[in-house]
Coordinates of C-alpha atoms in Angstrom, one line a residue:
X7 CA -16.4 9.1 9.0
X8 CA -14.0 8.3 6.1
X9 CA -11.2 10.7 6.3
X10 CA -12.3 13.0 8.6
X11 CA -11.2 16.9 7.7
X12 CA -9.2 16.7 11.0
X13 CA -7.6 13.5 9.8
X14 CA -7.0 14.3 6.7
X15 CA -2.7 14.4 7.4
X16 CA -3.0 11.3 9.8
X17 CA -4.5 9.3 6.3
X18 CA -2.2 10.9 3.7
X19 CA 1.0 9.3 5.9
X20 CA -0.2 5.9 6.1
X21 CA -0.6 5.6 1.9
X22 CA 2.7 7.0 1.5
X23 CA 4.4 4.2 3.9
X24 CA 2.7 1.3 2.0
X25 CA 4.4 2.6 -0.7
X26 CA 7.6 2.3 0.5
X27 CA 6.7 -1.0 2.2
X28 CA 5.3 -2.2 -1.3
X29 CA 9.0 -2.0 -2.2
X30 CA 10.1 -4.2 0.3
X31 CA 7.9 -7.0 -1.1
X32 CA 4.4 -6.5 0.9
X33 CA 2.0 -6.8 -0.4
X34 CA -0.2 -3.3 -0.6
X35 CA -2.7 -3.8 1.5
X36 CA -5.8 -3.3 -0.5
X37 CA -4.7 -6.1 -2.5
X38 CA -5.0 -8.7 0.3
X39 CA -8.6 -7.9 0.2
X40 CA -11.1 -9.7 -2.4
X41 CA -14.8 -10.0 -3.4
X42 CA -16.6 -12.9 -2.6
X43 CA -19.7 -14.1 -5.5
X44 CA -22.3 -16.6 -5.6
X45 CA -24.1 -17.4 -9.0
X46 CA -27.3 -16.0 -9.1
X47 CA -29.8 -16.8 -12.1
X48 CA -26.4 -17.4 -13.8
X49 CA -25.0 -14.2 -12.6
X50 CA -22.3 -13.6 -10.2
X51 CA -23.8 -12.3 -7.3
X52 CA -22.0 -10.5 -5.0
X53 CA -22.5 -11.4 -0.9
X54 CA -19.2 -10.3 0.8
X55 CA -15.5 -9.4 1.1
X56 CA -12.6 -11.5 2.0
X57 CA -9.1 -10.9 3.6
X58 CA -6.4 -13.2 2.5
X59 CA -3.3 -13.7 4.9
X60 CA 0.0 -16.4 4.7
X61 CA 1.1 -17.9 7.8
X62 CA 4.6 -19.7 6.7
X63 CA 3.3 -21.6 3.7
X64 CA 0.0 -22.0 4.2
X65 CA -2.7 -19.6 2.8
X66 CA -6.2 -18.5 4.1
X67 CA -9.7 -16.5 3.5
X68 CA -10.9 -14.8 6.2
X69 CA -14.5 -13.7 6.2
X70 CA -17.1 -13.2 8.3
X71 CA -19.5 -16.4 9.2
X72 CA -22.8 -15.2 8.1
X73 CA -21.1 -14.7 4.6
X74 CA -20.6 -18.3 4.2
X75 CA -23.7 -18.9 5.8
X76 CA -25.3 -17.3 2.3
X77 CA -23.8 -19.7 0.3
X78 CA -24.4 -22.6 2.2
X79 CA -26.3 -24.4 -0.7
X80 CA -24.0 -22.6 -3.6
X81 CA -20.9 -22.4 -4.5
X82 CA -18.3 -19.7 -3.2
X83 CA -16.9 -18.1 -6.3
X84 CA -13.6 -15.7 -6.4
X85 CA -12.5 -13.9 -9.7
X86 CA -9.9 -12.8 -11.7
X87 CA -9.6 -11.1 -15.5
X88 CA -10.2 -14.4 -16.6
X89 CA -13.4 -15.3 -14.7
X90 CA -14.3 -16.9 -11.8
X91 CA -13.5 -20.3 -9.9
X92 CA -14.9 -21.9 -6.6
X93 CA -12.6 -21.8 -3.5
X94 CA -11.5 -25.4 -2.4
X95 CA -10.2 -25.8 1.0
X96 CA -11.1 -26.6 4.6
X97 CA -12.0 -24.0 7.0
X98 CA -13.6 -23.5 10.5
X99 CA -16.6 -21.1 11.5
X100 CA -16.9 -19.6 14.9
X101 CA -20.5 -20.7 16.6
X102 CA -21.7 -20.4 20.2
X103 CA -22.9 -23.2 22.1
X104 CA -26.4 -22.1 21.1
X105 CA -26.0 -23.1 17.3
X106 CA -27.5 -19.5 16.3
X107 CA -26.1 -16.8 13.8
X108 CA -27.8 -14.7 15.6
X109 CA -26.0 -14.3 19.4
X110 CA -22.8 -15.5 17.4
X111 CA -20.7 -12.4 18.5
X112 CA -17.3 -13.3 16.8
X113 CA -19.2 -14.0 13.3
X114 CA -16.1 -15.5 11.4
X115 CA -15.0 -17.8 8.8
X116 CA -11.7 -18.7 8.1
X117 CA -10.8 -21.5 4.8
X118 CA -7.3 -22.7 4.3
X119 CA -7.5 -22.5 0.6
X120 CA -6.2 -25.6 -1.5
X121 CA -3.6 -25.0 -3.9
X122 CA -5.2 -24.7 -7.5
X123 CA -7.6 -22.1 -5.5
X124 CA -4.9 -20.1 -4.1
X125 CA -3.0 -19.9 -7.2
X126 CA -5.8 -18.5 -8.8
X127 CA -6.4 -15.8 -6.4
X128 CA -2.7 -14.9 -6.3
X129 CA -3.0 -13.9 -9.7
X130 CA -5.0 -10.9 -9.4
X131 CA -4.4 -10.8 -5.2
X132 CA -1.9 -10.8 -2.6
X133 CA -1.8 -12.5 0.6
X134 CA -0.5 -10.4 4.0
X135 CA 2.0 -12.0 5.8
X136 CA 1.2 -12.8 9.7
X137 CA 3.4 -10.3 10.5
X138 CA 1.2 -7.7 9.8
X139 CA -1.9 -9.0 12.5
X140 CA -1.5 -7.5 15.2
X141 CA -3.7 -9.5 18.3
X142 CA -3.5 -6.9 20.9
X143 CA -4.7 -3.8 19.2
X144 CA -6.1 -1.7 22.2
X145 CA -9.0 0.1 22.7
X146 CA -9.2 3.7 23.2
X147 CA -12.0 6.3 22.9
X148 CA -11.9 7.9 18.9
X149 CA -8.8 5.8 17.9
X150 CA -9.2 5.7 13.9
X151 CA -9.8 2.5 12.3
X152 CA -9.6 1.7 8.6
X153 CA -12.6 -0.7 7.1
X154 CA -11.7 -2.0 3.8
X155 CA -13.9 -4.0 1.4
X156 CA -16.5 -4.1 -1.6
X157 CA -19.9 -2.7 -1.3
X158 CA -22.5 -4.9 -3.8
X159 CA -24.0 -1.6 -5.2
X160 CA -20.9 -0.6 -7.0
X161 CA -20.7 -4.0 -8.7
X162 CA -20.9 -3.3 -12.6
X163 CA -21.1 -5.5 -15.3
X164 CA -17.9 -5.7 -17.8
X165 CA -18.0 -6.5 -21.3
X166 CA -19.4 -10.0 -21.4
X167 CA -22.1 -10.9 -19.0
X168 CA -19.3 -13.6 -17.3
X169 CA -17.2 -10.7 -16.0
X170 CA -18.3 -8.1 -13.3
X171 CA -16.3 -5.3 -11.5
X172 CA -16.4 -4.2 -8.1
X173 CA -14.4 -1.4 -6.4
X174 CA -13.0 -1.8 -3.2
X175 CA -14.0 1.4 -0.6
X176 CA -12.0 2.5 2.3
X177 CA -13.8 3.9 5.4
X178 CA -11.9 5.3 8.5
X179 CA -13.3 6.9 11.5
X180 CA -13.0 6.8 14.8
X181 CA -14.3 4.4 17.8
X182 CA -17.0 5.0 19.3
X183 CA -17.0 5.6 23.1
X184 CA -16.5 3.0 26.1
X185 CA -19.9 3.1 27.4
X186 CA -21.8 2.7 23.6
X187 CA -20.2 -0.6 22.8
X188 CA -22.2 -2.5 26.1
X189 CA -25.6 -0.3 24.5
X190 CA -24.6 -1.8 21.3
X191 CA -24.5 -5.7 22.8
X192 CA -20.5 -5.2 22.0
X193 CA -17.2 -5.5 24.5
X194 CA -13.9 -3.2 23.4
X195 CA -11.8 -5.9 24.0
X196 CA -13.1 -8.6 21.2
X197 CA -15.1 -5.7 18.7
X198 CA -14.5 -2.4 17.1
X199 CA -16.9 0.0 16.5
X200 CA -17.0 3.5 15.1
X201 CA -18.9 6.1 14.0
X202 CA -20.4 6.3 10.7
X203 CA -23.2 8.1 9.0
X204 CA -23.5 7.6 5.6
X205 CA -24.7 11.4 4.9
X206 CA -22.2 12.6 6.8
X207 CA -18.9 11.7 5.1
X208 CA -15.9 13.7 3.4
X209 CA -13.4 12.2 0.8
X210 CA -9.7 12.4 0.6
X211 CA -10.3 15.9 -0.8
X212 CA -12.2 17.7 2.2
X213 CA -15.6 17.1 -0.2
X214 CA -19.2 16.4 1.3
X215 CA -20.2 13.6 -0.1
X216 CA -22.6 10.5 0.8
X217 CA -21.5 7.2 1.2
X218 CA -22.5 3.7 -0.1
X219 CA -24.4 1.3 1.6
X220 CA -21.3 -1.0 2.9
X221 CA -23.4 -4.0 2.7
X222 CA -21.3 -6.1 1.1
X223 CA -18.2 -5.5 2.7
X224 CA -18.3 -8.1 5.9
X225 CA -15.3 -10.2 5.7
X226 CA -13.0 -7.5 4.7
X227 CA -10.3 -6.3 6.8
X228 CA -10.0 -3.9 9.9
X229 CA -6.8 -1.9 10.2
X230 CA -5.2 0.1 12.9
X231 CA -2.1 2.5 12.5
X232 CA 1.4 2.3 13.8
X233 CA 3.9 4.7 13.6
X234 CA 7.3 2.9 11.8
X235 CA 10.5 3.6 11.9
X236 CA 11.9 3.6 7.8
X237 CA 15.5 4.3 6.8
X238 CA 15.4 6.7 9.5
X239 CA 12.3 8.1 8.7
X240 CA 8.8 8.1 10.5
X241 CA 5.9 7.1 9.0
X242 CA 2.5 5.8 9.7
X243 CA 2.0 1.9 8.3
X244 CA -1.2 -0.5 8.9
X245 CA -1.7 -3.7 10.8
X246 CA -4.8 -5.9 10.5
X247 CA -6.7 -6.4 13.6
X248 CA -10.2 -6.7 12.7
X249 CA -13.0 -8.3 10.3
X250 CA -15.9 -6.2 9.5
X251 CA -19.0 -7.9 10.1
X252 CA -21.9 -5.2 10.3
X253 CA -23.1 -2.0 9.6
X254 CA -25.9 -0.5 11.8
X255 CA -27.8 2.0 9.9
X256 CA -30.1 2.9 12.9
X257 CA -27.1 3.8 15.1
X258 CA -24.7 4.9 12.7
X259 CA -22.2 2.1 13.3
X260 CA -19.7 0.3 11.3
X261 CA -18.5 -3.0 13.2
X262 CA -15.8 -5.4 13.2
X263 CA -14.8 -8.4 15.4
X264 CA -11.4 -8.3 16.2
X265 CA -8.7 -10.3 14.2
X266 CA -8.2 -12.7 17.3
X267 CA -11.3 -15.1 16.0
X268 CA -9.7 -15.7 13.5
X269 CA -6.2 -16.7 14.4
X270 CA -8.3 -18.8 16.6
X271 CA -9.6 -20.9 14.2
X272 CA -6.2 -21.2 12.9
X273 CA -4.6 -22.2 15.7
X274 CA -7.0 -24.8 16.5
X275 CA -7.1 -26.4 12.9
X276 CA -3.2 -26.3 12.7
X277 CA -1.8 -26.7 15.6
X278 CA 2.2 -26.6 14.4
X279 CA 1.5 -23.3 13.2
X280 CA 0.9 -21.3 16.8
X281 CA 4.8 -20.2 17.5
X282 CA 3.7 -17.9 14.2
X283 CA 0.7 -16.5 15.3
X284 CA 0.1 -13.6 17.5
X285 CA -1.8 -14.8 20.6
X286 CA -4.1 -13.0 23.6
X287 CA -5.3 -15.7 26.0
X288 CA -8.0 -13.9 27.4
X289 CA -10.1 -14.4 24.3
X290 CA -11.9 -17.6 24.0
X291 CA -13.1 -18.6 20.4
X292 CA -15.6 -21.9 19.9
X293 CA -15.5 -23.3 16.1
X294 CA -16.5 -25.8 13.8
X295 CA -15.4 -27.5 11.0
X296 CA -16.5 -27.0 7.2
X297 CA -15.7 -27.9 4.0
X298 CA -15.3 -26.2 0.7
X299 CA -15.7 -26.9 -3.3

């Protein structure tokens, strides 16, 4: 449930340490989160959300497979003030032997965006650095997680019909327990699940108040908190380590696959990158290739 009345000091600290990180030239971390469009009857057309991260040099979308599976036969549109552009790159989608969507548990896309794409995003965006996934996140029973991303029912047209605004939402709650993840067709160690019932939600002030549908926000990231040590002074920070993928209204269940996908599929594309990237061995991730713009 998005900041639970018993959590509401545990989310207060981690907003005031991104501040002071912010300072220190990271990025704030809602701003390495962005919505992803297709053009519908002319329209942009909201389908998902995307998490941008830097390794070294290089830059990348994250998003969740089925997301690019939408706009297979469209383009893949990101916006700033100015309007919109397709994202250029090459990227790799996780895909089980099978070939189906469907018993695809990792669901995840990653594009390494070209140049003339990135530089449009980083106008509006920012990318987290690498140092800020964290691959070996642990589970534990009611350990809060932090989904971030853009529901398409809060998308609202602005001034001309070419520009469209969407709000990003914040959802934390806590995991769900050991044994619901194997009734949910899940395992702890590569997904996250909590609890979440969209009637049953408070905001930052302690208020009852009901939720949006997240549809919309698969691809966006999954954070976890960790205390920091700053000037001397403790605080709570972030770290990603999950990609939403799905929301279960029937059980109440707001899921991502864990951030190690992923880095997976960046690994295997660029190879001279690993020494950067957080690793944990006992996930296996099978990919393909894809192309963009």
């Amino acid at each position: 449930r998005y900041a639970r009345q018993h959590e509401k000091e545990r989310m207060r600290r981690p907003v005031a340490s991104e501040r002071l990180l912010t300072k220190n030239k990271m990025p704030a971390f809602d701003q390495c989160v962005c919505p992803l469009w297709v053009l519908e009857r002319g329209k942009p057309d909201l389908i998902g959300s995307g998490t941008l991260l830097r390794v070294e040099q290089t830059k990348f979308l994250i998003t969740a497979a089925h997301v690019i599976d939408c706009a297979l036969n469209q383009a893949l549109l990101v916006g700033n003030s100015s309007g919109f552009r397709q994202i250029g790159g090459f990227g790799k989608l996780t895909l089980p032997v099978s070939g189906s969507r469907q018993a695809d548990r990792n669901d995840t896309a990653v594009i390494e965006l070209d140049e003339d794409t990135a530089s449009f995003i980083e106008d509006a965006k920012a990318l987290l650095p690498i140092r800020c996934a964290d691959a070996n996140d642990s589970f534990s029973p009611g350990k809060p997680y932090a989904f971030f991303g853009y529901p398409w029912r809060k998308v609202r047209s602005v001034k001309s019909r070419t520009l469209f605004e969407s709000r990003i939402y914040k959802f934390q709650s806590g995991s769900v327990a050991e044994i619901d993840y194997a009734s949910l067709g899940l395992c702890p160690h590569k997904h996250i699940a909590v609890e979440f019932d969209l009637k049953r939600v408070v905001d930052g002030n302690g208020r009852a108040i009901v939720a949006p549908n997240p549809e919309g926000m698969s691809g966006g990231p999954v954070w976890s908190f960790i205390p920091v040590d700053l000037d001397g002074q403790k605080m709570w920070t972030r770290r990603l380590v999950g990609i939403a993928i799905e929301y279960r209204l029937k059980t109440r269940t707001f899921i991502g696959v864990r951030i190690n996908a992923a880095l997976e599929c960046i690994r295997m594309t660029f190879p001279n990158l690993s020494p950067c990237i957080p690793a944990n061995p006992e996930l296996a991730v099978i990919c393909r290739d894809h192309f963009h713009g």
